[in-house]
Coordinates of C-alpha atoms (C1' of nucleotides) in Angstrom, one line a residue:
Chain A
X1 CA 0.0 0.0 0.0
X2 CA 1.5 3.4 -1.0
X3 CA 2.0 6.3 1.3
X4 CA -0.7 8.2 -0.6
X5 CA -3.2 5.5 -0.2
X6 CA -2.5 5.2 3.5
X7 CA -2.7 9.0 4.0
X8 CA -6.0 9.0 2.2
X9 CA -7.5 6.5 4.5
X10 CA -6.4 8.5 7.5
X11 CA -8.0 11.6 6.0
X12 CA -11.2 9.7 5.6
X13 CA -11.1 8.8 9.2
X14 CA -10.5 12.4 10.2
X15 CA -13.4 13.5 7.9
X16 CA -15.7 10.8 9.5
X17 CA -14.9 12.1 12.9
X18 CA -15.7 15.6 11.8
X19 CA -19.0 14.5 10.3
X20 CA -20.0 12.6 13.5
X21 CA -19.1 15.2 16.1
X22 CA -16.5 17.8 15.3
X23 CA -16.4 19.3 18.8
X24 CA -16.1 16.0 20.6
X25 CA -13.4 14.7 18.3
X26 CA -11.6 17.9 17.7
X27 CA -8.2 16.7 18.6
X28 CA -8.5 13.3 17.1
X29 CA -9.3 15.0 13.8
X30 CA -6.1 17.1 14.1
X31 CA -4.1 14.0 15.1
X32 CA -5.3 12.0 12.1
X33 CA -4.7 14.9 9.7
X34 CA -1.3 15.4 11.1
X35 CA -0.4 11.8 10.7
X36 CA -1.7 11.8 7.1
X37 CA 0.4 14.9 6.4
X38 CA 3.5 13.2 7.8
X39 CA 2.9 10.0 5.8
X40 CA 2.2 11.9 2.6
X41 CA 5.3 14.0 3.0
X42 CA 7.6 11.2 3.8
X43 CA 10.1 10.1 1.1
X44 CA 10.3 6.7 2.8
X45 CA 7.8 4.1 2.2
X46 CA 5.6 3.5 5.2
X47 CA 5.2 -0.1 4.3
X48 CA 9.0 -0.5 4.5
X49 CA 9.2 1.5 7.8
X50 CA 6.6 -0.9 9.2
X51 CA 8.6 -4.0 8.1
X52 CA 11.7 -2.6 9.7
X53 CA 9.8 -1.7 12.9
X54 CA 10.6 2.0 12.5
X55 CA 7.0 3.4 12.4
X56 CA 7.6 5.0 15.8
X57 CA 10.1 7.4 14.3
X58 CA 7.4 9.1 12.3
X59 CA 6.4 12.3 14.1
X60 CA 2.6 12.6 14.4
X61 CA 2.2 8.8 14.5
X62 CA 1.8 7.7 18.1
X63 CA 1.0 4.4 19.7
X64 CA -2.7 4.4 18.7
X65 CA -2.4 5.2 15.0
X66 CA 0.7 3.0 14.8
X67 CA -1.3 0.0 16.0
X68 CA -4.1 0.8 13.5
X69 CA -1.5 1.1 10.7
X70 CA -0.1 -2.3 11.6
X71 CA -3.6 -3.8 11.3
X72 CA -4.1 -2.0 8.0
X73 CA -0.9 -3.3 6.5
X74 CA -1.2 -6.8 7.7
X75 CA -4.9 -7.5 7.8
X76 CA -6.0 -4.9 5.2
X77 CA -8.6 -3.6 7.6
X78 CA -8.9 -1.8 10.9
X79 CA -11.8 -2.4 13.3
X80 CA -11.5 1.1 14.8
X81 CA -11.6 2.8 11.4
X82 CA -14.7 0.8 10.5
X83 CA -16.3 2.0 13.7
X84 CA -15.5 5.6 13.1
X85 CA -16.6 5.4 9.5
X86 CA -19.8 3.5 10.3
X87 CA -22.8 5.5 9.3
X88 CA -21.0 7.8 6.9
X89 CA -22.0 7.0 3.3
X90 CA -19.1 5.9 1.2
X91 CA -20.1 8.4 -1.4
X92 CA -18.8 11.2 0.9
X93 CA -15.2 10.3 0.4
X94 CA -14.6 10.9 -3.3
X95 CA -15.9 14.5 -2.9
X96 CA -13.1 15.2 -0.4
X97 CA -10.7 15.2 -3.3
X98 CA -12.5 18.1 -4.9
X99 CA -11.4 21.5 -3.6
X100 CA -14.0 23.6 -1.8
X101 CA -15.5 20.3 -0.5
X102 CA -14.8 19.6 3.1
X103 CA -16.4 16.9 5.2
X104 CA -19.4 19.1 6.2
X105 CA -20.4 20.2 2.7
X106 CA -19.9 16.7 1.2
X107 CA -22.0 15.0 3.9
X108 CA -24.7 17.6 3.7
X109 CA -25.2 17.2 0.0
X110 CA -24.9 13.4 0.0
X111 CA -27.6 13.3 2.7
X112 CA -29.8 15.9 1.3
X113 CA -30.1 14.2 -2.1
X114 CA -29.5 10.6 -0.9
X115 CA -26.5 10.0 -3.1
X116 CA -25.2 6.5 -2.4
X117 CA -22.9 5.7 -5.3
X118 CA -19.3 6.7 -4.7
X119 CA -18.5 6.2 -8.4
X120 CA -21.1 8.7 -9.7
X121 CA -21.4 11.1 -6.7
X122 CA -19.3 13.8 -8.3
X123 CA -21.3 13.8 -11.6
X124 CA -24.6 13.4 -9.6
X125 CA -23.8 16.7 -7.7
X126 CA -22.8 18.3 -11.0
X127 CA -26.2 17.4 -12.4
X128 CA -28.0 18.7 -9.4
X129 CA -26.1 22.0 -9.5
X130 CA -26.9 22.4 -13.2
X131 CA -30.5 21.9 -12.4
X132 CA -30.3 24.7 -9.9
X133 CA -31.3 22.4 -7.0
X134 CA -28.3 23.2 -4.8
X135 CA -28.9 26.9 -4.7
X136 CA -32.3 26.2 -3.2
X137 CA -30.9 24.5 -0.1
X138 CA -30.8 26.5 3.1
X139 CA -27.2 27.8 3.7
X140 CA -26.4 27.6 0.0
X141 CA -27.0 30.1 -2.8
X142 CA -26.4 30.9 -6.4
X143 CA -22.8 31.6 -5.8
X144 CA -21.9 28.5 -3.9
X145 CA -23.7 26.5 -6.6
X146 CA -21.5 28.2 -9.2
X147 CA -18.4 27.5 -7.0
X148 CA -19.3 23.8 -6.9
X149 CA -19.7 23.6 -10.7
X150 CA -16.4 25.4 -11.2
X151 CA -14.6 23.3 -8.6
X152 CA -15.8 20.1 -10.2
X153 CA -14.8 21.2 -13.7
X154 CA -11.4 22.3 -12.5
X155 CA -11.0 19.0 -10.6
X156 CA -11.7 17.1 -13.8
X157 CA -9.1 19.1 -15.7
X158 CA -6.6 18.3 -13.0
X159 CA -6.2 22.0 -12.0
X160 CA -4.8 22.3 -8.5
X161 CA -3.7 18.7 -8.6
X162 CA -1.1 19.1 -11.3
X163 CA 2.2 17.6 -10.3
X164 CA 4.5 19.7 -8.1
X165 CA 7.1 21.7 -9.9
X166 CA 10.8 20.9 -9.7
X167 CA 12.7 23.6 -7.9
X168 CA 14.3 25.6 -10.8
X169 CA 11.0 25.8 -12.6
X170 CA 9.4 27.2 -9.4
X171 CA 12.2 29.7 -9.0
X172 CA 11.6 30.9 -12.6
X173 CA 7.9 31.3 -12.1
X174 CA 8.4 33.1 -8.8
X175 CA 11.0 35.4 -10.3
X176 CA 8.7 36.4 -13.1
X177 CA 6.0 37.3 -10.6
X178 CA 8.3 39.1 -8.3
X179 CA 9.5 41.2 -11.3
X180 CA 5.9 42.0 -12.1
X181 CA 5.1 43.0 -8.5
X182 CA 8.1 45.2 -8.2
X183 CA 6.8 47.3 -11.0
X184 CA 4.3 48.7 -8.5
X185 CA 5.7 51.7 -6.6
X186 CA 4.0 50.5 -3.4
X187 CA 6.0 47.3 -3.2
X188 CA 8.8 47.8 -0.8
X189 CA 10.0 44.2 -0.8
X190 CA 8.7 41.1 -2.6
X191 CA 10.1 37.7 -1.6
X192 CA 9.1 34.1 -2.6
X193 CA 8.5 32.0 0.5
X194 CA 6.9 28.7 1.4
X195 CA 8.4 25.4 0.2
X196 CA 10.4 27.3 -2.4
X197 CA 12.4 29.2 0.4
X198 CA 12.7 25.9 2.3
X199 CA 14.2 24.5 -0.9
X200 CA 12.0 21.4 -0.9
X201 CA 12.7 19.2 -3.9
X202 CA 9.3 20.0 -5.4
X203 CA 7.1 23.0 -5.0
X204 CA 3.3 23.1 -5.2
X205 CA 2.0 26.6 -4.9
X206 CA 4.1 29.7 -5.2
X207 CA 3.9 31.9 -2.1
X208 CA 5.0 35.5 -2.2
X209 CA 5.2 38.0 0.6
X210 CA 5.2 41.8 0.0
X211 CA 6.2 44.6 2.4
X212 CA 4.0 47.5 1.7
X213 CA 2.1 50.4 3.3
X214 CA -0.6 50.2 0.6
X215 CA -1.8 46.6 0.6
X216 CA -5.0 47.4 -1.3
X217 CA -3.0 48.9 -4.2
X218 CA -0.6 46.0 -4.2
X219 CA -3.4 43.4 -4.2
X220 CA -5.2 45.0 -7.1
X221 CA -1.9 45.1 -9.0
X222 CA -1.3 41.4 -8.2
X223 CA -4.7 40.3 -9.3
X224 CA -4.2 42.1 -12.6
X225 CA -1.2 39.8 -13.4
X226 CA -1.4 39.3 -17.2
X227 CA -0.9 35.5 -16.9
X228 CA -3.7 35.2 -14.5
X229 CA -6.5 32.7 -15.4
X230 CA -8.8 33.7 -12.5
X231 CA -8.8 35.2 -9.1
X232 CA -9.3 32.6 -6.4
X233 CA -9.8 35.1 -3.6
X234 CA -9.0 38.7 -2.9
X235 CA -9.1 40.4 0.5
X236 CA -7.7 43.2 2.4
X237 CA -4.3 41.7 3.2
X238 CA -4.0 38.5 1.0
X239 CA -5.0 37.2 -2.4
X240 CA -4.7 34.1 -4.5
X241 CA -4.7 33.7 -8.2
X242 CA -4.6 30.8 -10.6
X243 CA -2.2 31.1 -13.5
X244 CA -1.9 29.1 -16.7
X245 CA -1.1 25.5 -16.1
X246 CA -3.4 25.4 -13.1
X247 CA -0.8 26.7 -10.7
X248 CA -1.8 28.7 -7.7
X249 CA 0.0 31.8 -6.5
X250 CA -0.7 33.1 -3.0
X251 CA 0.2 36.6 -1.9
X252 CA 0.4 38.0 1.6
X253 CA 1.1 41.6 2.5
X254 CA 2.4 43.3 5.6
X255 CA 3.7 46.7 6.6
X256 CA 7.5 47.0 6.4
X257 CA 7.9 47.3 10.2
X258 CA 6.1 44.0 10.7
X259 CA 7.6 42.2 7.7
X260 CA 9.8 39.9 9.8
X261 CA 6.8 38.0 11.3
X262 CA 5.3 37.6 7.8
X263 CA 8.5 36.1 6.5
X264 CA 8.5 33.7 9.4
X265 CA 4.8 32.8 9.0
X266 CA 4.7 32.4 5.3
X267 CA 8.0 30.4 5.1
X268 CA 6.5 27.6 7.2
X269 CA 6.5 24.8 7.4
X270 CA 3.1 24.4 8.9
X271 CA 4.4 22.0 11.5
X272 CA 7.3 24.2 12.3
X273 CA 4.9 27.1 12.9
X274 CA 2.5 25.1 15.0
X275 CA 5.4 23.8 17.2
X276 CA 6.9 27.3 17.5
X277 CA 3.6 28.8 18.4
X278 CA 2.9 26.1 21.0
X279 CA 6.3 26.8 22.5
X280 CA 5.7 30.6 22.5
X281 CA 2.3 30.0 24.2
X282 CA 4.1 28.3 27.1
X283 CA 6.1 31.5 27.4
X284 CA 3.0 33.6 27.4
X285 CA 3.4 34.8 23.9
X286 CA 1.1 34.4 20.9
X287 CA 2.6 34.4 17.4
X288 CA 1.1 35.3 14.1
X289 CA 2.0 36.9 10.8
X290 CA 1.4 40.3 12.5
X291 CA 3.9 39.9 15.3
X292 CA 4.4 38.8 18.8
X293 CA 1.5 39.3 21.1
X294 CA 2.1 39.5 24.9
X295 CA -0.6 39.5 27.5
X296 CA -0.1 42.1 30.2
X297 CA -1.2 41.6 33.8
X298 CA -4.3 43.7 33.3
X299 CA -5.4 41.2 30.7
X300 CA -4.8 43.4 27.8
X301 CA -2.4 42.3 25.1
X302 CA 0.3 44.3 23.3
X303 CA 1.7 43.5 19.9
X304 CA 5.3 43.7 19.1
X305 CA 6.2 44.1 15.4
X306 CA 9.5 43.0 14.0
X307 CA 11.0 44.1 10.7
X308 CA 13.3 41.2 10.3
X309 CA 13.1 37.5 10.8
X310 CA 16.3 37.4 12.8
X311 CA 14.6 39.7 15.4
X312 CA 11.5 37.5 15.4
X313 CA 13.5 34.4 16.5
X314 CA 15.7 36.6 18.8
X315 CA 12.6 37.8 20.7
X316 CA 11.8 34.2 21.5
X317 CA 15.4 33.8 22.8
X318 CA 16.2 31.4 19.9
X319 CA 18.9 31.2 17.3
X320 CA 17.6 32.1 13.8
X321 CA 16.8 28.9 12.0
X322 CA 17.8 28.4 8.3
X323 CA 14.6 27.9 6.2
X324 CA 15.9 24.5 5.0
X325 CA 15.6 23.1 8.6
X326 CA 12.1 24.4 9.3
X327 CA 10.3 21.0 9.1
X328 CA 9.8 20.4 12.9
X329 CA 12.5 17.7 13.0
X330 CA 14.1 19.0 16.2
X331 CA 15.4 22.3 15.0
X332 CA 13.2 24.3 17.4
X333 CA 14.6 22.5 20.5
X334 CA 18.2 23.1 19.2
X335 CA 17.5 26.7 18.4
X336 CA 16.3 27.2 22.0
X337 CA 19.5 25.7 23.4
X338 CA 21.5 27.6 20.7
X339 CA 23.0 24.3 19.4
X340 CA 21.9 24.3 15.8
X341 CA 24.5 22.7 13.5
X342 CA 26.4 25.0 11.1
X343 CA 25.2 23.8 7.7
X344 CA 27.3 23.3 4.7
X345 CA 27.3 26.3 2.3
X346 CA 27.8 26.5 -1.4
X347 CA 31.0 28.4 -1.0
X348 CA 32.4 25.4 1.0
X349 CA 32.3 23.3 -2.2
X350 CA 35.8 22.9 -3.7
X351 CA 35.1 20.8 -6.7
X352 CA 32.5 19.0 -8.9
X353 CA 33.3 15.4 -9.6
X354 CA 30.4 14.2 -11.8
X355 CA 31.1 15.9 -15.1
X356 CA 30.3 14.6 -18.6
X357 CA 32.4 16.1 -21.4
X358 CA 31.9 15.6 -25.1
X359 CA 35.1 13.5 -25.5
X360 CA 34.2 10.7 -28.0
X361 CA 34.4 7.8 -25.5
X362 CA 31.4 6.2 -27.3
X363 CA 29.5 5.8 -24.0
X364 CA 26.7 3.5 -22.9
X365 CA 24.6 6.6 -22.1
X366 CA 24.5 10.2 -23.1
X367 CA 27.6 12.1 -23.9
X368 CA 28.2 15.7 -22.7
X369 CA 27.7 18.7 -24.9
X370 CA 30.9 20.6 -24.2
X371 CA 34.6 19.7 -24.4
X372 CA 36.8 18.9 -21.5
X373 CA 38.5 22.3 -21.9
X374 CA 35.2 24.1 -21.7
X375 CA 34.1 22.2 -18.6
X376 CA 37.4 22.7 -16.9
X377 CA 37.3 26.4 -17.7
X378 CA 33.9 26.7 -16.2
X379 CA 35.1 25.0 -13.0
X380 CA 37.8 27.7 -12.8
X381 CA 35.2 30.4 -13.2
X382 CA 33.4 28.8 -10.3
X383 CA 36.6 29.0 -8.3
X384 CA 36.9 25.3 -7.8
X385 CA 40.2 23.7 -6.7
X386 CA 39.5 20.6 -8.7
X387 CA 37.1 18.9 -11.1
X388 CA 36.4 15.2 -11.8
X389 CA 35.8 14.1 -15.4
X390 CA 33.4 11.2 -15.3
X391 CA 31.9 10.4 -18.6
X392 CA 29.8 7.2 -18.9
X393 CA 31.9 4.1 -19.6
X394 CA 32.3 3.1 -23.2
X395 CA 29.4 0.9 -24.4
X396 CA 30.0 -2.7 -23.6
X397 CA 27.8 -3.9 -26.4
X398 CA 29.8 -2.2 -29.0
X399 CA 33.3 -2.7 -27.6
X400 CA 35.4 -5.5 -26.2
X401 CA 37.5 -4.9 -23.1
X402 CA 40.6 -4.0 -25.1
X403 CA 38.8 -1.4 -27.1
X404 CA 37.3 0.0 -23.8
X405 CA 40.7 0.2 -22.4
X406 CA 42.1 2.2 -25.3
X407 CA 39.1 4.6 -25.3
X408 CA 39.7 5.4 -21.7
X409 CA 43.4 5.7 -22.2
X410 CA 42.9 8.1 -25.0
X411 CA 40.6 10.2 -22.9
X412 CA 43.2 10.2 -20.1
X413 CA 45.9 11.4 -22.6
X414 CA 43.6 14.2 -23.6
X415 CA 43.2 15.1 -19.9
X416 CA 46.9 15.0 -19.4
X417 CA 47.5 17.4 -22.3
X418 CA 44.9 19.8 -20.8
X419 CA 46.5 19.4 -17.4
X420 CA 49.9 20.5 -18.7
X421 CA 48.5 23.6 -20.2
X422 CA 46.1 24.5 -17.4
X423 CA 46.9 26.4 -14.2
X424 CA 45.0 26.9 -11.0
X425 CA 42.9 23.8 -11.1
X426 CA 43.5 20.1 -10.7
X427 CA 41.7 17.4 -12.7
X428 CA 40.7 13.9 -11.6
X429 CA 40.4 11.1 -14.1
X430 CA 37.2 9.5 -13.1
X431 CA 34.5 7.6 -15.0
X432 CA 30.8 6.9 -14.3
X433 CA 30.5 3.2 -14.6
X434 CA 27.4 1.1 -14.8
X435 CA 26.8 -1.6 -12.2
X436 CA 25.5 -4.4 -14.4
X437 CA 22.5 -6.5 -13.3
X438 CA 24.9 -9.2 -11.9
X439 CA 26.7 -6.6 -9.8
X440 CA 29.8 -6.5 -11.9
X441 CA 31.2 -3.2 -13.2
X442 CA 31.0 -2.5 -16.9
X443 CA 34.7 -1.9 -17.0
X444 CA 37.3 -4.5 -16.1
X445 CA 40.2 -4.3 -13.6
X446 CA 42.8 -3.3 -16.1
X447 CA 40.8 -0.3 -17.3
X448 CA 39.9 0.7 -13.7
X449 CA 43.6 0.7 -12.8
X450 CA 44.3 3.7 -15.0
X451 CA 41.6 5.8 -13.3
X452 CA 41.9 8.0 -10.1
X453 CA 38.6 6.6 -9.0
X454 CA 35.2 5.7 -10.3
X455 CA 31.6 6.8 -9.7
X456 CA 29.3 3.8 -10.0
X457 CA 25.6 3.8 -10.6
X458 CA 22.6 1.8 -11.7
X459 CA 21.2 2.5 -15.2
X460 CA 19.4 -0.7 -16.1
X461 CA 17.3 -3.6 -14.6
X462 CA 15.5 -1.4 -12.1
X463 CA 12.8 -4.0 -11.3
X464 CA 14.8 -6.1 -8.9
X465 CA 13.9 -7.2 -5.4
X466 CA 15.3 -5.0 -2.6
X467 CA 17.6 -7.7 -1.4
X468 CA 19.0 -8.4 -4.9
X469 CA 19.4 -4.8 -5.7
X470 CA 21.2 -4.2 -2.4
X471 CA 23.6 -7.0 -3.1
X472 CA 24.1 -5.8 -6.6
X473 CA 25.1 -2.3 -5.5
X474 CA 27.4 -3.5 -2.7
X475 CA 29.1 -5.8 -5.2
X476 CA 29.5 -2.9 -7.6
X477 CA 31.0 -0.7 -4.8
X478 CA 33.4 -3.4 -3.7
X479 CA 36.2 -2.6 -6.2
X480 CA 38.8 -0.4 -4.6
X481 CA 38.5 2.1 -7.3
X482 CA 34.7 2.4 -6.9
X483 CA 34.4 5.3 -4.5
X484 CA 31.1 7.0 -5.0
X485 CA 27.6 5.7 -5.6
X486 CA 25.9 8.2 -7.9
X487 CA 22.2 9.1 -7.6
X488 CA 21.7 6.2 -5.1
X489 CA 17.9 5.8 -5.2
X490 CA 17.5 6.2 -9.0
X491 CA 14.3 8.2 -8.6
X492 CA 13.2 10.7 -11.2
X493 CA 10.9 13.3 -9.7
X494 CA 7.4 13.1 -11.2
X495 CA 8.5 10.3 -13.4
X496 CA 9.6 7.2 -11.5
X497 CA 10.1 6.2 -7.9
X498 CA 13.5 4.5 -8.3
X499 CA 14.6 1.1 -7.2
X500 CA 14.5 -0.4 -3.7
X501 CA 17.6 -0.5 -1.6
X502 CA 18.3 -1.5 2.0
X503 CA 20.0 1.7 3.1
X504 CA 21.0 0.3 6.5
X505 CA 23.2 -2.2 4.7
X506 CA 24.4 0.4 2.2
X507 CA 25.4 2.8 5.0
X508 CA 27.1 0.0 6.9
X509 CA 29.1 -1.0 3.8
X510 CA 30.1 2.6 3.0
X511 CA 31.3 3.3 6.5
X512 CA 33.4 0.2 6.7
X513 CA 34.9 0.6 3.3
X514 CA 35.3 4.4 2.8
X515 CA 32.7 4.8 0.1
X516 CA 30.6 7.9 -0.4
X517 CA 27.1 8.5 -1.5
X518 CA 26.3 11.2 -4.0
X519 CA 23.9 14.0 -3.6
X520 CA 23.0 14.5 -7.3
X521 CA 22.0 18.1 -8.0
X522 CA 20.1 17.4 -11.2
X523 CA 16.7 19.0 -10.7
X524 CA 14.6 15.9 -11.5
X525 CA 16.9 13.7 -9.4
X526 CA 17.9 15.5 -6.2
X527 CA 19.1 12.1 -5.2
X528 CA 19.8 11.3 -2.3
X529 CA 16.5 12.8 -1.2
X530 CA 16.7 15.0 1.9
X531 CA 15.3 12.4 4.4
X532 CA 18.0 9.9 3.4
X533 CA 20.7 12.5 3.6
X534 CA 19.5 13.1 7.2
X535 CA 19.8 9.4 7.9
X536 CA 23.2 9.3 6.2
X537 CA 24.5 12.2 8.3
X538 CA 23.2 10.6 11.5
X539 CA 25.2 7.5 10.5
X540 CA 28.3 9.5 9.7
X541 CA 28.3 8.5 6.1
X542 CA 30.4 10.6 3.8
X543 CA 28.6 12.4 1.0
X544 CA 29.6 14.2 -2.2
X545 CA 27.6 16.9 -3.9
X546 CA 27.8 16.7 -7.7
X547 CA 26.0 18.3 -10.6
X548 CA 26.1 15.4 -13.1
X549 CA 26.6 18.1 -15.7
X550 CA 26.3 17.3 -19.4
X551 CA 26.9 20.9 -20.4
X552 CA 28.7 24.0 -19.1
X553 CA 25.6 25.8 -17.8
X554 CA 24.5 22.8 -15.8
X555 CA 27.5 23.3 -13.5
X556 CA 25.4 26.1 -11.8
X557 CA 23.0 23.5 -10.5
X558 CA 25.3 22.8 -7.6
X559 CA 23.1 25.1 -5.4
X560 CA 20.2 22.6 -5.5
X561 CA 22.4 19.8 -4.4
X562 CA 23.8 21.9 -1.6
X563 CA 20.2 22.9 -0.6
X564 CA 19.4 19.2 -0.3
X565 CA 22.4 18.6 1.8
X566 CA 21.3 21.5 4.1
X567 CA 17.8 20.0 4.3
X568 CA 19.4 16.8 5.4
X569 CA 21.3 18.7 8.2
X570 CA 24.7 18.2 6.6
X571 CA 27.6 20.1 7.9
X572 CA 30.8 21.0 6.0
X573 CA 32.6 18.0 7.3
X574 CA 29.9 15.6 6.1
X575 CA 30.6 16.6 2.5
X576 CA 33.8 15.3 1.0
X577 CA 34.1 17.7 -1.8
X578 CA 34.5 20.5 0.7
X579 CA 38.0 19.1 1.3
X580 CA 41.0 20.7 -0.4
X581 CA 42.7 18.9 -3.3
X582 CA 45.3 17.0 -1.2
X583 CA 42.8 15.7 1.3
X584 CA 40.3 14.7 -1.3
X585 CA 43.0 12.9 -3.3
X586 CA 44.0 11.1 -0.1
X587 CA 40.5 9.9 0.4
X588 CA 40.2 8.7 -3.2
X589 CA 43.2 6.4 -2.6
X590 CA 41.9 5.1 0.7
Chain B
dG1 C1' -4.8 11.1 19.5
dC2 C1' -0.1 13.2 20.3
dC3 C1' 3.4 15.0 23.1
dG4 C1' 7.0 17.0 26.7
dT5 C1' 13.3 22.9 28.2
dT6 C1' 7.8 24.4 33.5
dT7 C1' 4.0 18.7 32.1
dT8 C1' 3.5 11.1 31.5
dC9 C1' -1.6 14.9 32.5
dG10 C1' -3.6 18.4 30.4
dG11 C1' -2.9 21.1 27.1
dC12 C1' -3.5 21.4 21.9
dC13 C1' -1.5 27.9 16.3
dC14 C1' -3.6 31.6 14.3
dG15 C1' -5.6 33.9 11.0
dA16 C1' -7.9 35.1 6.0
dC17 C1' -11.6 34.9 3.0
dT18 C1' -16.2 33.7 1.0
dG19 C1' -21.0 33.1 1.1
dT20 C1' -24.9 33.3 3.4
dT21 C1' -25.5 35.2 6.8
dT22 C1' -27.4 39.9 11.0
dT23 C1' -22.9 36.9 13.8
dC24 C1' -21.2 32.6 11.7
dA25 C1' -19.8 28.1 9.4
dG26 C1' -16.8 26.1 6.3
dT27 C1' -12.5 25.7 3.9
dC28 C1' -7.9 26.7 3.4
dG29 C1' -2.9 27.7 4.4

DNA sequence: GCCGTTTTCGGCCCGACTGTTTTCAGTCG
């Protein structure tokens, strides 16, 4: 059962509680929703966590829900869930997927019109709305009837449910909008926040905060955005629009002197904010996007505004928390005790080791677009100390091992020539080598011996059992020259989930044998994912941040890999390519 | 039902916006 399916069931339980007695089950509803959020947002498969007895490490899943999940995954049903859902027509649940429908509205309409069939309930409601029957109900009207019709039609078109954007695309979209907003003279500052600022690997909505003394003017400028499809809502301080492609953009405004609290609020994450606000409450403070409210002895409350985010956290006696950490994974406690780790920064990176040039090595996979010289020259521009050339190995179906050897040797000679005429940068002779389905490398020992090291990776036969795949990878990493496992999960964001690996075993092997895992910066890879980076860091596994560049411009993607490292709480000393040339070279030989 | 830098009991974030309403319910972030 997938994470999404499990989360959906938990949301149905929450909705059922809400339908039965919202007041009575208020906290159960929150608990089930929070558990659903946690499961949906986890990159790790719940089914696997369950098998490994690690469900308890999932925040928001306590003893009760954990026991229910165990029943769900072993028996396929849960007595307690059946009890909660008893009496709620099954036709309520499909409606919950349609925006603007919550448990109350869905239940009300299902009951009012005796709609029993979950398969047809959405079109049944659409028909009723078209017949004007919904507007006649008490509490409904023409406008809500129209809203329902639009929501259903947009739901059918997939608007709002479109796949989440990869980071660079989201940056581009946000930049375009910020540029447009800044054309208004009333905009003092405009900053993209939300998951984009936290550098999540994918971004759903684009959130933008504006500092202004004229919120009304800014909002009317915002909703006149030329690429707008429609206005979702428009108020005194905030507004939301839908742009082409079905993407939502949310805007919040705040006076410049209170902008710090808006930055904090709108950056999130939701769970970070909830935890922070609960902590503040225990100190007698109430937090919101407007500032910090303090109750005085007379019972009145005063509001303190803060212009910067640093001051916001400072007023709570906490260290400022980097946005990448704001996921409620322990950062608040550490900020209170001023013990947050110092995260790795892009300027710490001394070299990029996963570089594909256009050298005619006749590779098994795609060749780079630019020459070795061009890639090296770009590395110099980026102020790197070293670069690793790591084209794919020569195709094994087209060449025998002797031919493979001479292709690699020719590339090495080419590198040597460039080395002799190049100053201020060192070059490693690497290669990205396929781990074949039997675990052997696609290049033999003799060819490996003329390399400084090898990056190994999986590019075929993805559908393998977890056990077999783990053995395959470990076998591939066993050669002394194989030092780095590239894009370890094989995932492609929005395209495929990747293969299954037992990371406990991989970590163990890497630690004992001085191997490193790659954090691949390619926007649709971002692999390792942040949650696994966090695990790796906890286990003291060495990591390398690479771009996997196939062209000069792609070497700028390093920032995304570093962002993932930071989201995984990696410090400078967790990342091997922050080492100077000599130290890195030493490690390669280990 | 979850959770712990005042707590293993007793709390539980805070607000915007819309539609249908003369004061609020529902949904959303």
